[in-house]
Amino acid sequence: MQISDNRYSVYSSNSLAKSSSTMKQTSSGEQAQNTGPIFTDYSDPKNAIFQNLLKTASVQDNIKVNEDGTYSWNPNADGSASSTQEWLAMVMITEQNGLSSKDPGAMTPYSTGDLEKFRQLTGYNLIQAGGAYTVLDDYGNPVPSDDVAKVQAAWDMFDLAKGGQDVNGISGDLTVDNLRQAAEGLTQQKGANKAIWDTLFKMLDERLGPDALA
């Protein structure tokens, strides 16, 4: 899934595969304490999504396990990825090896906490890896058409809230209040789908509110 006009939305397999000259060293980012499966640290080989990808035939055809236990990606002849699973495996390996292409735009990347909130709210993963952003399920599949409008609205909400933090020089995880304020602004836009936003407001309370996180 890619959202048009979203400052974080830069899905392009070809440009990622050819961007090695612009790659830079990145920090490992903040680590959330988690005793269950890892979903939002895309630099960790134990990431549950990455482990699912390793079971995909097309990924197995292009992946190599090095002697030190790290992974390498052998791209297709034209340097592209022919499926979202291949693309995701490629950029996650890039992250695992400590490199990422330049972050799109001048926006601050989402924190692990932000990514966890997005997953808890929507049931999908906001992928932030290799300098690109997209939304996929736990197996690297795009968002089904029935959920696209809802997930797009959620991503717009997170994007606006994160942009607000940057403008005001605020760091740290997005709060539910940050997200609610962004959503309230988006509902005022021309053509906003009231039913979808009503659903998201309810989901914010049920899935991210005090009772849900207690």
Tab-separated table of C-alpha atoms in Angstrom:
chain	number	residue	atom	x	y	z
A	1	MET	CA	0.000	0.000	0.000
A	2	GLN	CA	1.266	3.458	-0.842
A	3	ILE	CA	-0.462	6.655	0.102
A	4	SER	CA	-0.364	9.462	-2.419
A	5	ASP	CA	1.037	12.811	-1.293
A	6	ASN	CA	2.284	11.285	1.972
A	7	ARG	CA	5.651	12.629	3.025
A	8	TYR	CA	6.748	9.207	4.235
A	9	SER	CA	5.515	7.245	1.214
A	10	VAL	CA	8.484	6.483	-1.053
A	11	TYR	CA	8.011	2.885	-2.220
A	12	SER	CA	10.307	2.227	-5.194
A	13	SER	CA	12.096	-1.085	-5.563
A	14	ASN	CA	14.237	0.046	-8.471
A	15	SER	CA	15.523	3.187	-6.778
A	16	LEU	CA	16.231	1.290	-3.569
A	17	ALA	CA	18.237	-1.368	-5.344
A	18	LYS	CA	20.309	1.269	-7.116
A	19	SER	CA	20.816	3.571	-4.143
A	20	SER	CA	23.883	1.929	-2.599
A	21	SER	CA	25.988	4.996	-3.383
A	22	THR	CA	23.769	7.114	-1.131
A	23	MET	CA	23.533	4.667	1.752
A	24	LYS	CA	24.590	5.832	5.182
A	25	GLN	CA	25.273	4.353	8.580
A	26	THR	CA	22.308	4.530	10.937
A	27	SER	CA	21.877	3.975	14.613
A	28	SER	CA	20.025	0.897	15.808
A	29	GLY	CA	17.235	3.082	17.204
A	30	GLU	CA	15.384	2.662	20.417
A	31	GLN	CA	14.637	-0.851	21.619
A	32	ALA	CA	11.230	-1.562	23.055
A	33	GLN	CA	11.187	-4.178	25.779
A	34	ASN	CA	9.193	-7.031	24.365
A	35	THR	CA	9.076	-10.631	25.477
A	36	GLY	CA	6.923	-11.691	22.537
A	37	PRO	CA	7.616	-11.747	18.785
A	38	ILE	CA	9.491	-8.745	17.407
A	39	PHE	CA	7.570	-6.860	14.715
A	40	THR	CA	8.691	-3.229	14.691
A	41	ASP	CA	12.513	-3.483	14.790
A	42	TYR	CA	13.252	-3.949	11.113
A	43	SER	CA	17.003	-4.260	11.713
A	44	ASP	CA	16.640	-7.400	13.829
A	45	PRO	CA	17.003	-10.738	11.961
A	46	LYS	CA	14.667	-12.253	14.566
A	47	ASN	CA	11.877	-9.935	13.431
A	48	ALA	CA	8.767	-12.098	13.018
A	49	ILE	CA	7.977	-10.587	9.619
A	50	PHE	CA	11.491	-11.342	8.359
A	51	GLN	CA	11.234	-14.894	9.654
A	52	ASN	CA	7.977	-15.280	7.716
A	53	LEU	CA	9.688	-13.973	4.578
A	54	LEU	CA	12.437	-16.576	4.896
A	55	LYS	CA	9.767	-19.224	4.260
A	56	THR	CA	8.751	-17.611	0.939
A	57	ALA	CA	10.121	-19.387	-2.134
A	58	SER	CA	10.926	-16.234	-4.109
A	59	VAL	CA	12.827	-14.812	-1.131
A	60	GLN	CA	14.720	-18.071	-0.642
A	61	ASP	CA	15.841	-17.881	-4.269
A	62	ASN	CA	17.471	-14.486	-3.720
A	63	ILE	CA	18.843	-14.685	-0.203
A	64	LYS	CA	22.225	-15.870	1.007
A	65	VAL	CA	23.280	-16.760	4.549
A	66	ASN	CA	26.862	-15.623	5.142
A	67	GLU	CA	29.427	-17.488	7.214
A	68	ASP	CA	28.958	-15.081	10.116
A	69	GLY	CA	25.204	-15.700	10.163
A	70	THR	CA	24.246	-12.419	8.502
A	71	TYR	CA	22.181	-12.262	5.327
A	72	SER	CA	22.927	-10.912	1.863
A	73	TRP	CA	20.488	-10.190	-0.935
A	74	ASN	CA	21.161	-11.268	-4.508
A	75	PRO	CA	18.935	-9.004	-6.621
A	76	ASN	CA	17.264	-9.874	-9.895
A	77	ALA	CA	19.201	-9.117	-13.057
A	78	ASP	CA	17.757	-5.600	-13.337
A	79	GLY	CA	18.280	-4.888	-9.638
A	80	SER	CA	14.567	-4.852	-8.877
A	81	ALA	CA	12.310	-6.923	-6.632
A	82	SER	CA	9.421	-8.662	-8.362
A	83	SER	CA	7.147	-8.905	-5.302
A	84	THR	CA	6.493	-7.018	-2.100
A	85	GLN	CA	7.982	-9.975	-0.200
A	86	GLU	CA	11.255	-9.701	-2.133
A	87	TRP	CA	11.369	-5.933	-1.719
A	88	LEU	CA	10.715	-6.183	2.012
A	89	ALA	CA	13.365	-8.878	2.514
A	90	MET	CA	15.835	-6.741	0.567
A	91	VAL	CA	15.322	-3.570	2.620
A	92	MET	CA	15.234	-5.453	5.927
A	93	ILE	CA	18.584	-7.049	5.097
A	94	THR	CA	19.838	-3.556	4.299
A	95	GLU	CA	18.747	-2.475	7.784
A	96	GLN	CA	20.258	-5.568	9.414
A	97	ASN	CA	23.615	-4.785	7.845
A	98	GLY	CA	23.594	-1.280	9.319
A	99	LEU	CA	22.861	0.670	6.161
A	100	SER	CA	19.859	2.562	4.880
A	101	SER	CA	19.306	4.923	2.006
A	102	LYS	CA	18.662	8.528	2.970
A	103	ASP	CA	15.405	9.073	4.795
A	104	PRO	CA	12.746	10.525	2.498
A	105	GLY	CA	12.341	14.235	2.958
A	106	ALA	CA	13.463	15.950	6.129
A	107	MET	CA	11.012	14.225	8.418
A	108	THR	CA	12.104	12.489	11.618
A	109	PRO	CA	11.647	8.719	11.359
A	110	TYR	CA	8.919	7.075	13.398
A	111	SER	CA	10.021	5.626	16.737
A	112	THR	CA	9.580	1.967	17.609
A	113	GLY	CA	6.753	3.059	19.901
A	114	ASP	CA	5.037	4.866	17.020
A	115	LEU	CA	5.297	1.766	14.831
A	116	GLU	CA	3.883	-0.394	17.612
A	117	LYS	CA	0.927	1.968	17.991
A	118	PHE	CA	0.236	1.822	14.258
A	119	ARG	CA	0.295	-1.973	14.333
A	120	GLN	CA	-1.946	-2.146	17.388
A	121	LEU	CA	-4.393	0.315	15.868
A	122	THR	CA	-4.638	-1.088	12.326
A	123	GLY	CA	-3.380	-4.669	12.515
A	124	TYR	CA	-0.824	-3.863	9.797
A	125	ASN	CA	2.845	-2.929	9.818
A	126	LEU	CA	4.080	0.532	8.890
A	127	ILE	CA	7.347	-0.551	7.307
A	128	GLN	CA	10.197	1.922	7.785
A	129	ALA	CA	13.276	0.330	6.248
A	130	GLY	CA	15.903	0.992	3.631
A	131	GLY	CA	14.833	4.629	3.426
A	132	ALA	CA	11.315	3.825	2.233
A	133	TYR	CA	7.891	3.555	3.856
A	134	THR	CA	4.919	1.357	3.070
A	135	VAL	CA	2.253	-0.700	4.857
A	136	LEU	CA	2.170	-4.499	4.670
A	137	ASP	CA	0.842	-7.432	6.671
A	138	ASP	CA	2.949	-9.908	8.664
A	139	TYR	CA	3.769	-11.873	5.511
A	140	GLY	CA	4.786	-8.977	3.300
A	141	ASN	CA	1.444	-8.731	1.510
A	142	PRO	CA	-0.198	-5.401	0.594
A	143	VAL	CA	-3.229	-4.198	2.515
A	144	PRO	CA	-6.442	-5.806	1.148
A	145	SER	CA	-8.697	-3.461	-0.795
A	146	ASP	CA	-11.407	-3.595	1.909
A	147	ASP	CA	-8.992	-2.078	4.454
A	148	VAL	CA	-7.104	0.385	2.245
A	149	ALA	CA	-9.247	3.448	3.026
A	150	LYS	CA	-9.089	2.878	6.791
A	151	VAL	CA	-5.343	2.194	6.804
A	152	GLN	CA	-4.673	5.158	4.526
A	153	ALA	CA	-6.556	7.429	6.934
A	154	ALA	CA	-4.572	6.017	9.853
A	155	TRP	CA	-1.280	6.625	8.048
A	156	ASP	CA	-2.313	10.182	7.173
A	157	MET	CA	-3.088	10.694	10.861
A	158	PHE	CA	0.312	9.372	11.994
A	159	ASP	CA	2.066	11.358	9.272
A	160	LEU	CA	0.407	14.640	10.262
A	161	ALA	CA	1.053	14.018	13.962
A	162	LYS	CA	4.741	13.269	13.333
A	163	GLY	CA	5.020	16.343	11.121
A	164	GLY	CA	3.529	18.405	13.937
A	165	GLN	CA	6.200	17.134	16.306
A	166	ASP	CA	8.926	18.120	13.865
A	167	VAL	CA	7.532	21.608	13.312
A	168	ASN	CA	7.344	22.211	17.056
A	169	GLY	CA	10.713	20.621	17.844
A	170	ILE	CA	9.167	17.865	19.959
A	171	SER	CA	10.815	14.465	20.293
A	172	GLY	CA	9.578	11.171	21.702
A	173	ASP	CA	6.761	8.795	20.867
A	174	LEU	CA	3.495	10.040	19.458
A	175	THR	CA	0.747	10.101	22.076
A	176	VAL	CA	-2.898	9.209	21.627
A	177	ASP	CA	-3.662	12.914	22.078
A	178	ASN	CA	-1.231	13.763	19.255
A	179	LEU	CA	-3.011	11.285	16.996
A	180	ARG	CA	-6.475	12.462	18.012
A	181	GLN	CA	-5.588	16.101	17.311
A	182	ALA	CA	-4.223	15.153	13.895
A	183	ALA	CA	-7.361	13.149	13.157
A	184	GLU	CA	-9.584	16.057	14.156
A	185	GLY	CA	-7.738	18.260	11.686
A	186	LEU	CA	-8.032	15.710	8.895
A	187	THR	CA	-11.775	15.328	9.421
A	188	GLN	CA	-12.123	19.005	8.467
A	189	GLN	CA	-10.605	18.453	5.042
A	190	LYS	CA	-12.866	18.604	2.037
A	191	GLY	CA	-14.108	15.160	1.070
A	192	ALA	CA	-13.175	13.530	4.386
A	193	ASN	CA	-14.991	10.229	4.905
A	194	LYS	CA	-16.896	10.742	8.176
A	195	ALA	CA	-17.647	7.034	8.620
A	196	ILE	CA	-13.969	6.084	8.409
A	197	TRP	CA	-12.915	8.795	10.844
A	198	ASP	CA	-15.672	7.869	13.285
A	199	THR	CA	-14.325	4.311	13.146
A	200	LEU	CA	-10.749	5.470	13.748
A	201	PHE	CA	-11.729	7.648	16.712
A	202	LYS	CA	-13.455	4.625	18.239
A	203	MET	CA	-10.421	2.433	17.506
A	204	LEU	CA	-8.096	4.960	19.159
A	205	ASP	CA	-10.089	4.625	22.374
A	206	GLU	CA	-10.534	0.859	22.203
A	207	ARG	CA	-7.035	-0.135	21.061
A	208	LEU	CA	-4.761	2.654	22.328
A	209	GLY	CA	-6.755	4.190	25.180
A	210	PRO	CA	-5.945	3.731	28.911
A	211	ASP	CA	-8.165	0.661	29.268
A	212	ALA	CA	-6.598	-1.063	26.270
A	213	LEU	CA	-3.035	-0.390	27.466
A	214	ALA	CA	-3.680	-1.206	31.132
